[in-house]
Coordinates of C-alpha atoms in Angstrom, one line a residue:
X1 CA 0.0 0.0 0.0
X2 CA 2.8 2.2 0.8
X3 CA 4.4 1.7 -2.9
X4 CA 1.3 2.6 -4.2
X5 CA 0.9 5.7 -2.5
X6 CA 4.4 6.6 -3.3
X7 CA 3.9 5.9 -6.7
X8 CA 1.1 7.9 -7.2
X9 CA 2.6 11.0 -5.5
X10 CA 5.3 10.8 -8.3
X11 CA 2.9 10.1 -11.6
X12 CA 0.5 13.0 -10.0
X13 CA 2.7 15.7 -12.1
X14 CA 2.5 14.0 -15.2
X15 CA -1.5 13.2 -14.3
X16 CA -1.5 17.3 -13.6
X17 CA -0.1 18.1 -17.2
X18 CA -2.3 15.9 -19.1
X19 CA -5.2 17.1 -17.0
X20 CA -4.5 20.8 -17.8
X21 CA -3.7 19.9 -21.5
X22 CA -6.7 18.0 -21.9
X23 CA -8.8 21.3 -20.7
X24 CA -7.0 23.7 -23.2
X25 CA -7.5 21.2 -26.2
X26 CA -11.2 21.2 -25.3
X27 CA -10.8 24.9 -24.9
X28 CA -9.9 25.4 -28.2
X29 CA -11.7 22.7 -29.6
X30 CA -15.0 24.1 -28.2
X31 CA -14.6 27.3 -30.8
X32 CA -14.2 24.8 -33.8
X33 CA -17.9 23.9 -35.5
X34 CA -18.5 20.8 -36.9
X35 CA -19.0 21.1 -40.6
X36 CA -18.4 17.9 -42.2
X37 CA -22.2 17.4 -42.3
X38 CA -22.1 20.5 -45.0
X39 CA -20.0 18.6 -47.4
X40 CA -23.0 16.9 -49.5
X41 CA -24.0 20.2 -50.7
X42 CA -20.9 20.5 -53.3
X43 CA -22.8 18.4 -55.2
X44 CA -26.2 20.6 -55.8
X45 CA -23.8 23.4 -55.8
X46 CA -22.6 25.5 -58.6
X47 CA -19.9 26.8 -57.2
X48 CA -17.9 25.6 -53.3
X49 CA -15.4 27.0 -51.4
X50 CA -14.0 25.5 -48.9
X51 CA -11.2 25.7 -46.4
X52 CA -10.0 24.1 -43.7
X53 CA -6.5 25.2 -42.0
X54 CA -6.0 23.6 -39.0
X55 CA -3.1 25.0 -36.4
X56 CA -0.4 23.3 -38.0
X57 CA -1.4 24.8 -41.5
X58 CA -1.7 28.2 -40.1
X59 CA 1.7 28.2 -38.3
X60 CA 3.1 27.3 -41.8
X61 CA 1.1 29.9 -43.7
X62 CA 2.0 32.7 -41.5
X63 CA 5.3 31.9 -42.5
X64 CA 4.6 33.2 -46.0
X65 CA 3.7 37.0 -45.1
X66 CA 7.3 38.4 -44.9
X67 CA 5.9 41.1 -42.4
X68 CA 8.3 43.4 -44.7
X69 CA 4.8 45.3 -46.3
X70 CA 3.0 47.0 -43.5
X71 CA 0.1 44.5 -44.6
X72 CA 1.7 41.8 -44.5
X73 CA 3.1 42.4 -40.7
X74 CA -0.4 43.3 -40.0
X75 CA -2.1 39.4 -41.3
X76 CA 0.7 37.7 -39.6
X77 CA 0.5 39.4 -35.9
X78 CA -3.5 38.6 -36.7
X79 CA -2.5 35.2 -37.6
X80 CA -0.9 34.5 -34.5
X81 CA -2.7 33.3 -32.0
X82 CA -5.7 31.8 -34.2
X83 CA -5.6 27.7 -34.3
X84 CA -7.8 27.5 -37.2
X85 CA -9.9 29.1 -40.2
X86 CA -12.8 26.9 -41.7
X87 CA -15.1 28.4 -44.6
X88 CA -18.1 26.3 -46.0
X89 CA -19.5 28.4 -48.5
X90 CA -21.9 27.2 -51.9
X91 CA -23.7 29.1 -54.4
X92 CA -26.9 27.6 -56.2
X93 CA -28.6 28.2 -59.4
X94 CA -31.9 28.4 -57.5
X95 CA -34.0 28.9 -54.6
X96 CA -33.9 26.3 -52.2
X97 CA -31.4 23.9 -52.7
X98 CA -30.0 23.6 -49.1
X99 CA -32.2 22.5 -46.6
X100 CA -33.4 24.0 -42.9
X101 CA -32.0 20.8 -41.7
X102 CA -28.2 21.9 -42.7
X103 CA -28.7 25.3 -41.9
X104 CA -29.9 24.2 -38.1
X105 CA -26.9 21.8 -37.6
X106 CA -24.5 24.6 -37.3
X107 CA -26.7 26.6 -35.3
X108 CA -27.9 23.8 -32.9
X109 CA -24.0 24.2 -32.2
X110 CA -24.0 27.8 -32.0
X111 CA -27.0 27.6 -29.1
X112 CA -24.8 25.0 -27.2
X113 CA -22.2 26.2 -24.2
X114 CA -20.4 29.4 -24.6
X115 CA -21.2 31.1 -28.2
X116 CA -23.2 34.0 -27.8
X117 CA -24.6 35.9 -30.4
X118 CA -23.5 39.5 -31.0
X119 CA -25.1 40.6 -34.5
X120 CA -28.0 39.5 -37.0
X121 CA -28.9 41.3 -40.0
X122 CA -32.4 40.0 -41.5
X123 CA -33.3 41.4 -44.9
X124 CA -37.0 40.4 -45.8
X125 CA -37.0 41.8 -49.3
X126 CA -34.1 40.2 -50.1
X127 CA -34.3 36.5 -47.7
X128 CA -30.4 37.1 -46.8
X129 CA -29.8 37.0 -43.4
X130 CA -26.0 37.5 -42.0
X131 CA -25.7 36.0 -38.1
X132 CA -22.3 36.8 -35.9
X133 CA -21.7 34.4 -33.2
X134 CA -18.6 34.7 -30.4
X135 CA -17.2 31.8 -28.8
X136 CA -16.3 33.8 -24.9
X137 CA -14.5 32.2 -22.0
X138 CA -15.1 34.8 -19.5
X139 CA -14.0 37.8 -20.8
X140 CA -11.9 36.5 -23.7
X141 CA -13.1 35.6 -26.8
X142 CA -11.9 32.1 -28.6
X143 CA -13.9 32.0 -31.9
X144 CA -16.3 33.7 -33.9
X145 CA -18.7 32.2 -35.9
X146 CA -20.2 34.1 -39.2
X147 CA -23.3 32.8 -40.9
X148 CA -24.7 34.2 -44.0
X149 CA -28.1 32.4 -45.6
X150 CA -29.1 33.3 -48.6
X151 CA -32.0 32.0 -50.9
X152 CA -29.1 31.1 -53.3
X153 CA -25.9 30.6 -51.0
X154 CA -24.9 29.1 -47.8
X155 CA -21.4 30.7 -46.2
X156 CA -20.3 29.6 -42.8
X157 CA -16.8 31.6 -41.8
X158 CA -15.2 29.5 -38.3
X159 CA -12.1 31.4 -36.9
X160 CA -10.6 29.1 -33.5
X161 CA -8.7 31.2 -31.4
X162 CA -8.0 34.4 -29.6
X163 CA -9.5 37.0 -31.4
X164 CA -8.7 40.7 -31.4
X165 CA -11.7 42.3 -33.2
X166 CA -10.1 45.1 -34.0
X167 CA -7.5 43.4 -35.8
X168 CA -9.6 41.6 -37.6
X169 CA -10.5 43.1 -40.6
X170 CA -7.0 42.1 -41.6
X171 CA -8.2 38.9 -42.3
X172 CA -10.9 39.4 -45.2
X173 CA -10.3 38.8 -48.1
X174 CA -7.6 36.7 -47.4
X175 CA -7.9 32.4 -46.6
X176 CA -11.9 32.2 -48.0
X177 CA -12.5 34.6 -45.5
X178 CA -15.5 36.7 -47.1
X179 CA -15.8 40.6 -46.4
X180 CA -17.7 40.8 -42.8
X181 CA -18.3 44.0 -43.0
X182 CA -15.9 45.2 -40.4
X183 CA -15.2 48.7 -40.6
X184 CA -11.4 49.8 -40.6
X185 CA -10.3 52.8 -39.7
X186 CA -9.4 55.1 -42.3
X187 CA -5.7 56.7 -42.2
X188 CA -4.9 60.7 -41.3
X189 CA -4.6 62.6 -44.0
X190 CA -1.7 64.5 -43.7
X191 CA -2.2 68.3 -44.6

């Protein structure tokens, strides 16, 4: 009995470790939408994007902006902390080629634990409708979520990670990531 206690005293680090790592992968992992289900619609679509970088693939595309331009400096300290950008997006021909049924299992995960919901745009005239979702652990935010239903088009935009709203802005246009209609702010003028 005595061994075993000893024993387990010294395996309680390592237990300790895996513990804490275990909670920071499901941290992370938490932010990260299931979209597999999605990928049936590339074949009623006319035209797919999709992207998946995972961390691994990020740390290696950061390593293509230089951080030489101003621009590029900018995308790569944005870069940083994120583990992973996912876009699902499809175009149709016509109304109503998706289904309610794929459009609720991404937001059956978006009602689930810690996303909150911070914008929704409904146009009735048009049937688009634009949805903004955070992923918060307490006062830090560890994903965003962007939805955009159209008649025509399905777009779901999944950024894992820290996330500095202000910074990003940097990121659209760049990775599938669409333009979300963050505002940047404008340079001085100098006089």
């Amino acid at each position: 009995m005595k061994l075993l206690f000893q024993t387990s005293w010294k395996l309680a680090p390592l237990f300790l470790l895996l513990l804490v790592g275990t909670a920071v992968t499901t941290r992370a992992q938490g932010a990260k939408l299931q979209l597999d289900q999605l990928d049936g619609l590339a074949n009623k679509a006319s035209e797919t994007v999709d992207v998946r970088l995972d961390e691994r693939l990020m740390q290696t595309t950061a390593k293509f902006f230089s951080g030489k331009d101003p621009d590029d400096a900018e995308i790569k300290e944005v870069l940083k902390g994120v583990k992973g950008i996912y876009v699902k997006s499809f175009t149709f021909e016509k109304d109503g080629e998706y289904s309610s049924a794929e459009v609720e299992s991404v937001m059956s995960q978006l009602r689930s634990g810690t996303w909150s919901k911070v914008l929704s745009i409904t146009s009735k005239k048009g049937g688009e409708n634009v949805e903004v979702y955070l992923n918060l652990i307490g006062d830090h935010i560890n994903g965003l979520a962007v939805l955009s239903i159209d008649p025509k088009e399905f777009t779901v935009v999944n950024i894992v990670g820290p996330i500095d709203l202000e910074k990003l802005s940097k990121l659209e246009g760049q990775f599938g990531v669409p333009d979300l209609g963050i505002e940047r702010e404008k340079p001085k003028k100098k006089d």
